Amino acid sequence: MIELIVNKKDNIKTICVVENGKLVEFYEESEDSIKARNEGNIYSGIVKDIVPGMQAAFVDIGLEKSSFIHVKDLVIQVDEKVEKRKDEKIKDVVKTGEKILVQVQKDSNDKKGARISKHIKLTGKYVILMPNTKIVTISQKIENEEERERLIKIIKNNLPENTGAIIRTAGEGKQEQEILKDLEKLNKKWVQILEKFNKTNNEPQLIYSSPSIIEKIIIDMSEKQLEKIEVNDLEDYESIKKLGEKDLKIEISKEDLIEKYDLQKQIDKIKQRKIWLNCGGFITIDATEALVAIDVNSGKYTGKSTLEETIYKVNYDATIEIAKQLRLRDIGGIIVIDYIDMKKEENKEKIEKLLKEVLKQDRAKTQVEGFTKLNLMEMTRKHICSHNS
């Protein structure tokens, strides 16, 4: 059973996804962090400066710092497995003072403005709509080839001209009517965005706000046994009701829900650097500006068999815990895992396969690149929520 717990206390909103009593996703936001979060928002922006040496431009979208866009995020998106992307120069693609429709890909920080793109994505339950491209692709988590072909055929036969799409994992097994209803909803949203953009003058303006964390969770998990939502704030209760998810049980309580469900101990563990494994080993998680480094250690575990089998056992347990922690802490970007060195290639292959398997439980997009020559596992994960504090 999966429950969504939304607890508001002293202007801090704590959002917990709980599965059979265990915390599997955790987000915390204040009014300031909500204002600072722009990822997914769509803006009418004005090109301010073109930097030919960087093949990029700075765009005013109305935020404190100018946003950054690279030429590859300006030119028409193509499937690079099928055709080569044109090497165009930034000065031939966009002009100073030009009004462009862009979406925030990555929020600003203390040093840099937001990263933006003209490649718009609108996310629905089963489909992600991608206007101005012909790319149609499908989630790698859908493995049945017959089902993949069925879904791609449905989408290709019903997409507007010059529009692409990504079929989400939740689309697997869904009836054509359900998928087309989702697609129609996204198409209408896109038409409204375009109409609003065309009416804007040469001033930066917010055109579309991306769904809140709570909305994203409900959209993504309503098909995955999300049975109950409990909140302790009337405003949250009313906004969830407006989403119109008829099959979801929504309750409001006056209690502190973190105390009611005894979640504080689990929340406290999220902030710890070291996480102990059941076998006696442990992992450490260290975030840097460039990447997140995860180190696997044998700790107290000595094993009862050969050294190789002992190491494999620790790495096995660590893999399951790492997948859990990535989701729980909403870790995004480049992730490097320093497993204990294994001599047998088959054990490395098993660990890589296991990592890919356990990551299927994560609704975020993940990509496992495999072991490097230095025996480090490289992977990436797209975080669910920016500015998760």
Coordinates of C-alpha atoms in Angstrom, one line a residue:
M1 CA 0.0 0.0 0.0
I2 CA 1.3 3.4 -1.0
E3 CA 0.3 6.6 0.9
L4 CA 1.1 10.2 0.3
I5 CA 1.5 12.2 3.6
V6 CA 1.6 16.0 3.3
N7 CA 2.4 17.7 6.7
K8 CA 2.5 21.4 7.0
K9 CA 4.1 23.0 10.1
D10 CA 5.5 26.5 10.6
N11 CA 5.4 27.2 6.9
I12 CA 7.4 24.1 6.1
K13 CA 5.7 21.5 4.0
T14 CA 7.0 17.9 4.4
I15 CA 5.9 15.5 1.6
C16 CA 6.4 11.8 2.2
V17 CA 5.6 8.8 0.0
V18 CA 5.2 5.9 2.3
E19 CA 5.0 2.2 1.2
N20 CA 3.9 -0.3 3.8
G21 CA 5.1 2.0 6.6
K22 CA 8.5 2.7 5.0
L23 CA 9.5 6.1 3.7
V24 CA 10.4 5.8 0.0
E25 CA 10.3 9.4 -1.1
F26 CA 10.9 12.6 0.9
Y27 CA 10.6 16.3 -0.1
E28 CA 10.7 19.4 2.1
E29 CA 9.8 22.8 0.9
S30 CA 9.3 26.3 2.3
E31 CA 7.6 29.3 0.7
D32 CA 11.1 30.6 -0.4
S33 CA 12.1 27.3 -2.0
I34 CA 8.8 27.2 -3.9
K35 CA 9.5 30.7 -5.3
A36 CA 13.0 29.7 -6.2
R37 CA 11.9 26.6 -8.1
N38 CA 11.4 27.3 -11.8
E39 CA 12.4 24.0 -13.4
G40 CA 9.8 22.9 -15.9
N41 CA 8.3 26.4 -16.1
I42 CA 7.8 27.9 -19.6
Y43 CA 8.7 31.5 -20.3
S44 CA 8.6 34.1 -23.1
G45 CA 12.2 35.2 -23.0
I46 CA 14.2 38.0 -24.7
V47 CA 17.6 37.3 -26.1
K48 CA 20.1 39.7 -24.5
D49 CA 23.6 38.6 -25.4
I50 CA 25.0 36.2 -27.9
V51 CA 28.4 34.6 -27.1
P52 CA 29.8 33.0 -30.3
G53 CA 32.8 31.6 -28.5
M54 CA 30.5 29.5 -26.2
Q55 CA 28.0 28.9 -29.0
A56 CA 25.4 30.1 -26.5
A57 CA 23.2 33.1 -25.6
F58 CA 21.9 34.8 -22.4
V59 CA 18.2 35.2 -22.2
D60 CA 16.1 37.4 -19.9
I61 CA 13.1 35.4 -18.7
G62 CA 12.2 37.7 -15.9
L63 CA 14.3 36.1 -13.1
E64 CA 17.1 37.8 -11.1
K65 CA 19.9 36.3 -13.3
S66 CA 19.9 36.0 -17.1
S67 CA 19.3 32.4 -18.3
F68 CA 21.7 30.4 -20.4
I69 CA 20.9 28.6 -23.6
H70 CA 23.3 26.5 -25.8
V71 CA 22.9 26.3 -29.6
K72 CA 21.9 22.6 -29.4
D73 CA 18.9 23.6 -27.3
L74 CA 17.8 26.1 -29.9
V75 CA 18.0 24.1 -33.1
I76 CA 15.3 21.5 -34.0
Q77 CA 15.7 18.3 -32.0
V78 CA 16.4 15.2 -34.1
D79 CA 16.8 11.5 -33.3
E80 CA 20.6 11.4 -33.5
K81 CA 20.5 7.6 -33.9
V82 CA 18.7 8.2 -37.2
E83 CA 20.0 11.5 -38.5
K84 CA 22.9 13.9 -37.6
R85 CA 22.1 17.1 -35.9
K86 CA 23.1 20.1 -38.0
D87 CA 26.2 22.0 -36.7
E88 CA 24.8 25.6 -36.7
K89 CA 26.4 28.7 -35.4
I90 CA 24.6 30.5 -32.6
K91 CA 24.5 33.9 -34.5
D92 CA 22.7 32.2 -37.4
V93 CA 20.0 30.6 -35.1
V94 CA 19.0 33.5 -32.9
K95 CA 19.3 37.3 -32.8
T96 CA 19.7 39.8 -30.0
G97 CA 16.3 41.2 -29.0
E98 CA 14.4 38.2 -30.3
K99 CA 11.4 36.8 -28.4
I100 CA 11.7 33.0 -27.8
L101 CA 9.6 30.4 -26.0
V102 CA 11.7 28.4 -23.6
Q103 CA 11.5 25.9 -20.8
V104 CA 13.7 25.9 -17.7
Q105 CA 15.8 22.7 -17.7
K106 CA 17.9 23.4 -14.6
D107 CA 17.3 26.0 -11.9
S108 CA 19.7 28.9 -11.1
N109 CA 22.1 28.7 -8.2
D110 CA 24.4 31.2 -6.4
K111 CA 26.9 31.2 -9.4
K112 CA 24.8 30.6 -12.5
G113 CA 21.5 31.6 -14.0
A114 CA 18.9 29.0 -15.1
R115 CA 19.7 26.6 -18.0
I116 CA 16.9 26.8 -20.6
S117 CA 15.9 25.1 -23.8
K118 CA 13.5 25.6 -26.7
H119 CA 12.8 21.9 -26.6
I120 CA 9.5 22.0 -24.7
K121 CA 8.3 18.9 -22.8
L122 CA 4.8 18.6 -21.4
T123 CA 4.3 15.6 -19.1
G124 CA 1.0 13.7 -18.8
K125 CA 0.2 10.4 -17.1
Y126 CA 1.1 8.2 -20.0
V127 CA 2.8 10.5 -22.5
I128 CA 5.3 13.3 -22.6
L129 CA 4.5 15.7 -25.5
M130 CA 7.4 17.2 -27.4
P131 CA 6.3 19.9 -29.8
N132 CA 8.5 20.9 -32.8
T133 CA 10.2 17.5 -33.3
K134 CA 9.3 14.2 -34.9
I135 CA 11.0 12.0 -32.3
V136 CA 8.8 9.3 -30.9
T137 CA 10.3 7.1 -28.3
I138 CA 9.3 4.9 -25.4
S139 CA 10.4 4.2 -21.8
Q140 CA 13.2 1.6 -21.6
K141 CA 11.3 0.1 -18.6
I142 CA 8.7 -1.3 -21.0
E143 CA 10.6 -4.4 -22.2
N144 CA 7.9 -6.4 -24.1
E145 CA 8.6 -5.8 -27.8
E146 CA 5.0 -6.4 -28.9
E147 CA 3.7 -3.9 -26.3
R148 CA 6.3 -1.3 -27.4
E149 CA 5.2 -1.6 -31.0
R150 CA 1.6 -1.3 -30.1
L151 CA 2.1 1.9 -28.0
I152 CA 4.4 3.5 -30.6
K153 CA 1.8 2.8 -33.3
I154 CA -1.0 4.4 -31.3
I155 CA 1.0 7.6 -30.7
K156 CA 2.4 7.9 -34.2
N157 CA -1.1 7.6 -35.7
N158 CA -2.5 10.3 -33.5
L159 CA 0.2 12.9 -33.1
P160 CA -0.2 16.4 -34.7
E161 CA 2.2 17.3 -37.4
N162 CA 5.8 18.2 -36.3
T163 CA 5.1 16.8 -32.8
G164 CA 7.0 14.1 -31.0
A165 CA 6.4 12.2 -27.8
I166 CA 7.9 9.9 -25.2
I167 CA 5.6 7.1 -24.0
R168 CA 5.9 6.7 -20.2
T169 CA 6.2 3.5 -18.3
A170 CA 2.7 4.0 -16.9
G171 CA 1.3 3.6 -20.5
E172 CA 2.2 -0.1 -20.5
G173 CA -1.0 -2.2 -20.8
K174 CA -3.3 0.9 -21.1
Q175 CA -6.2 1.0 -23.6
E176 CA -5.8 3.2 -26.7
Q177 CA -8.7 5.4 -25.5
E178 CA -6.9 6.2 -22.2
I179 CA -3.7 7.1 -23.9
L180 CA -5.4 9.2 -26.5
K181 CA -7.3 11.1 -23.8
D182 CA -4.0 11.9 -22.2
L183 CA -2.5 13.0 -25.5
E184 CA -5.5 15.2 -26.3
K185 CA -5.2 16.9 -22.9
L186 CA -1.5 17.7 -23.5
N187 CA -2.2 19.0 -27.0
K188 CA -4.8 21.4 -25.7
K189 CA -2.3 22.6 -23.1
W190 CA 0.3 23.2 -25.8
V191 CA -2.2 25.2 -27.9
Q192 CA -3.0 27.4 -24.9
I193 CA 0.7 28.0 -24.2
L194 CA 1.3 29.0 -27.9
E195 CA -1.7 31.4 -27.9
K196 CA -0.5 33.0 -24.7
F197 CA 3.1 33.3 -26.0
N198 CA 1.9 34.9 -29.3
K199 CA 0.0 37.5 -27.4
T200 CA 3.0 38.6 -25.3
N201 CA 4.9 41.7 -26.1
N202 CA 8.7 42.1 -26.0
E203 CA 8.9 41.6 -22.3
P204 CA 9.9 38.5 -20.3
Q205 CA 6.9 36.7 -19.0
L206 CA 5.9 33.4 -17.3
I207 CA 3.7 31.5 -19.7
Y208 CA 3.1 28.2 -17.9
S209 CA 3.9 26.9 -14.4
S210 CA 5.0 23.3 -14.0
P211 CA 3.1 21.0 -11.6
S212 CA 3.9 21.2 -7.9
I213 CA 5.7 18.3 -6.2
I214 CA 2.4 16.9 -4.9
E215 CA 0.8 17.1 -8.4
K216 CA 3.8 15.3 -9.9
I217 CA 3.5 12.5 -7.4
I218 CA -0.2 12.1 -8.0
I219 CA 0.2 12.1 -11.8
D220 CA 3.1 9.6 -11.6
M221 CA 1.7 7.3 -8.9
S222 CA -2.0 7.2 -9.3
E223 CA -1.5 4.2 -11.6
K224 CA 0.9 2.6 -9.1
Q225 CA -1.3 1.7 -6.1
L226 CA -1.4 5.1 -4.6
E227 CA -4.4 4.4 -2.3
K228 CA -4.5 7.3 0.1
I229 CA -3.5 10.9 0.6
E230 CA -3.6 12.5 4.0
V231 CA -2.9 16.2 4.6
N232 CA -3.2 18.5 7.6
D233 CA -3.8 21.8 5.7
L234 CA -7.1 22.9 4.2
E235 CA -5.4 24.6 1.2
D236 CA -3.6 21.5 0.3
Y237 CA -6.7 19.4 0.7
E238 CA -8.7 21.7 -1.7
S239 CA -6.0 21.9 -4.3
I240 CA -5.7 18.0 -4.4
K241 CA -9.5 17.7 -4.7
K242 CA -9.4 20.0 -7.7
L243 CA -7.1 17.5 -9.6
G244 CA -10.2 15.3 -9.9
E245 CA -8.6 11.9 -9.1
K246 CA -11.8 10.1 -8.3
D247 CA -10.3 6.8 -7.2
L248 CA -8.0 8.4 -4.6
K249 CA -9.0 8.5 -1.0
I250 CA -8.1 12.0 0.4
E251 CA -8.3 12.7 4.1
I252 CA -7.6 15.8 6.2
S253 CA -6.4 15.7 9.8
K254 CA -5.6 18.3 12.4
E255 CA -2.7 16.2 13.8
D256 CA 1.0 16.5 13.1
L257 CA 1.2 13.7 10.5
I258 CA 5.0 13.1 11.0
E259 CA 4.2 12.2 14.6
K260 CA 1.1 10.3 13.8
Y261 CA 2.9 7.9 11.4
D262 CA 6.1 7.9 13.4
L263 CA 8.3 9.1 10.5
Q264 CA 10.8 11.3 12.2
K265 CA 13.4 8.6 12.7
Q266 CA 13.3 7.6 9.1
I267 CA 13.5 11.3 8.1
D268 CA 16.6 11.9 10.3
K269 CA 18.4 9.0 8.6
I270 CA 18.1 10.7 5.2
K271 CA 20.5 13.4 6.5
Q272 CA 23.2 11.0 7.5
R273 CA 26.3 10.6 5.4
K274 CA 26.9 7.0 6.4
I275 CA 24.2 4.3 5.9
W276 CA 24.7 0.8 7.4
L277 CA 23.8 -2.3 5.4
N278 CA 22.1 -5.3 6.9
C279 CA 25.2 -7.4 6.3
G280 CA 27.4 -5.1 8.4
G281 CA 29.0 -3.2 5.5
F282 CA 28.1 0.5 4.9
I283 CA 27.9 3.1 2.2
T284 CA 28.8 6.8 2.3
I285 CA 27.2 9.5 0.2
D286 CA 29.1 12.7 -0.6
A287 CA 27.8 15.5 -2.9
T288 CA 30.1 17.8 -4.7
E289 CA 29.2 20.5 -7.2
A290 CA 30.1 18.3 -10.2
L291 CA 28.8 14.9 -9.0
V292 CA 27.7 12.6 -6.2
A293 CA 30.2 10.1 -5.0
I294 CA 29.0 6.9 -3.3
D295 CA 31.6 4.7 -1.6
V296 CA 31.0 1.0 -0.6
N297 CA 32.8 -0.4 2.4
S298 CA 32.8 -3.9 3.9
G299 CA 32.7 -2.5 7.5
K300 CA 32.1 -5.2 10.1
Y301 CA 31.2 -7.9 7.5
T302 CA 33.8 -10.7 7.2
G303 CA 31.7 -13.3 5.4
K304 CA 31.8 -17.1 5.7
S305 CA 33.2 -18.0 2.4
T306 CA 35.9 -16.7 0.0
L307 CA 37.0 -13.1 -0.2
E308 CA 35.4 -12.7 -3.6
E309 CA 32.0 -13.9 -2.4
T310 CA 32.3 -11.7 0.7
I311 CA 32.9 -8.7 -1.5
Y312 CA 30.1 -9.6 -3.8
K313 CA 27.6 -9.9 -0.9
V314 CA 28.5 -6.4 0.4
N315 CA 28.3 -5.0 -3.2
Y316 CA 24.9 -6.7 -3.7
D317 CA 23.4 -5.3 -0.5
A318 CA 24.9 -1.9 -1.2
T319 CA 23.3 -1.8 -4.7
I320 CA 19.8 -2.3 -3.2
E321 CA 20.5 0.4 -0.6
I322 CA 21.9 2.8 -3.2
A323 CA 18.8 2.6 -5.4
K324 CA 16.7 3.2 -2.3
Q325 CA 18.8 6.2 -1.2
L326 CA 18.9 7.9 -4.6
R327 CA 15.1 7.9 -4.7
L328 CA 14.7 8.8 -1.0
R329 CA 17.1 11.7 -1.2
D330 CA 16.1 12.7 -4.8
I331 CA 19.8 12.7 -5.8
G332 CA 20.2 14.0 -9.4
G333 CA 23.0 14.5 -11.9
I334 CA 26.2 12.4 -12.3
I335 CA 26.6 9.6 -9.8
V336 CA 29.8 7.6 -9.3
I337 CA 29.7 4.5 -7.2
D338 CA 33.0 3.1 -5.9
Y339 CA 32.2 -0.5 -5.3
I340 CA 34.7 -2.9 -3.6
D341 CA 36.8 -4.3 -6.4
M342 CA 35.6 -7.6 -7.8
K343 CA 38.0 -9.8 -9.7
K344 CA 35.3 -11.9 -11.5
E345 CA 33.8 -10.2 -14.6
E346 CA 30.6 -12.2 -14.1
N347 CA 30.1 -10.6 -10.6
K348 CA 30.5 -7.1 -12.1
E349 CA 27.9 -8.0 -14.7
K350 CA 25.5 -9.3 -12.0
I351 CA 25.9 -6.1 -10.0
E352 CA 25.3 -3.9 -13.1
K353 CA 22.2 -5.9 -14.0
L354 CA 21.0 -5.7 -10.4
L355 CA 21.4 -1.9 -10.3
K356 CA 19.4 -1.5 -13.5
E357 CA 16.7 -3.8 -12.1
V358 CA 16.3 -2.1 -8.7
L359 CA 16.3 1.4 -10.4
K360 CA 13.1 0.4 -12.2
Q361 CA 11.3 1.2 -8.9
D362 CA 12.4 4.8 -9.3
R363 CA 10.0 7.0 -11.2
A364 CA 12.9 9.3 -12.1
K365 CA 14.8 8.8 -15.4
T366 CA 18.0 6.9 -14.7
Q367 CA 20.8 5.7 -17.0
V368 CA 23.5 3.2 -15.9
E369 CA 26.7 3.6 -18.0
G370 CA 28.5 0.6 -16.4
F371 CA 32.0 0.2 -14.9
T372 CA 34.9 2.4 -16.1
K373 CA 38.5 1.2 -16.5
L374 CA 39.0 2.4 -12.9
N375 CA 36.3 0.0 -11.7
L376 CA 33.9 2.9 -10.9
M377 CA 30.2 2.6 -11.8
E378 CA 28.9 5.6 -13.6
M379 CA 25.2 6.5 -13.8
T380 CA 22.9 9.5 -14.1
R381 CA 19.6 10.3 -12.5
K382 CA 17.2 13.1 -13.3
H383 CA 15.9 14.5 -10.0
I384 CA 12.2 14.8 -9.4
C385 CA 12.3 18.1 -7.5
S386 CA 14.7 21.0 -7.8
H387 CA 15.7 22.8 -4.6
N388 CA 14.9 19.8 -2.4
S389 CA 16.1 21.1 1.0

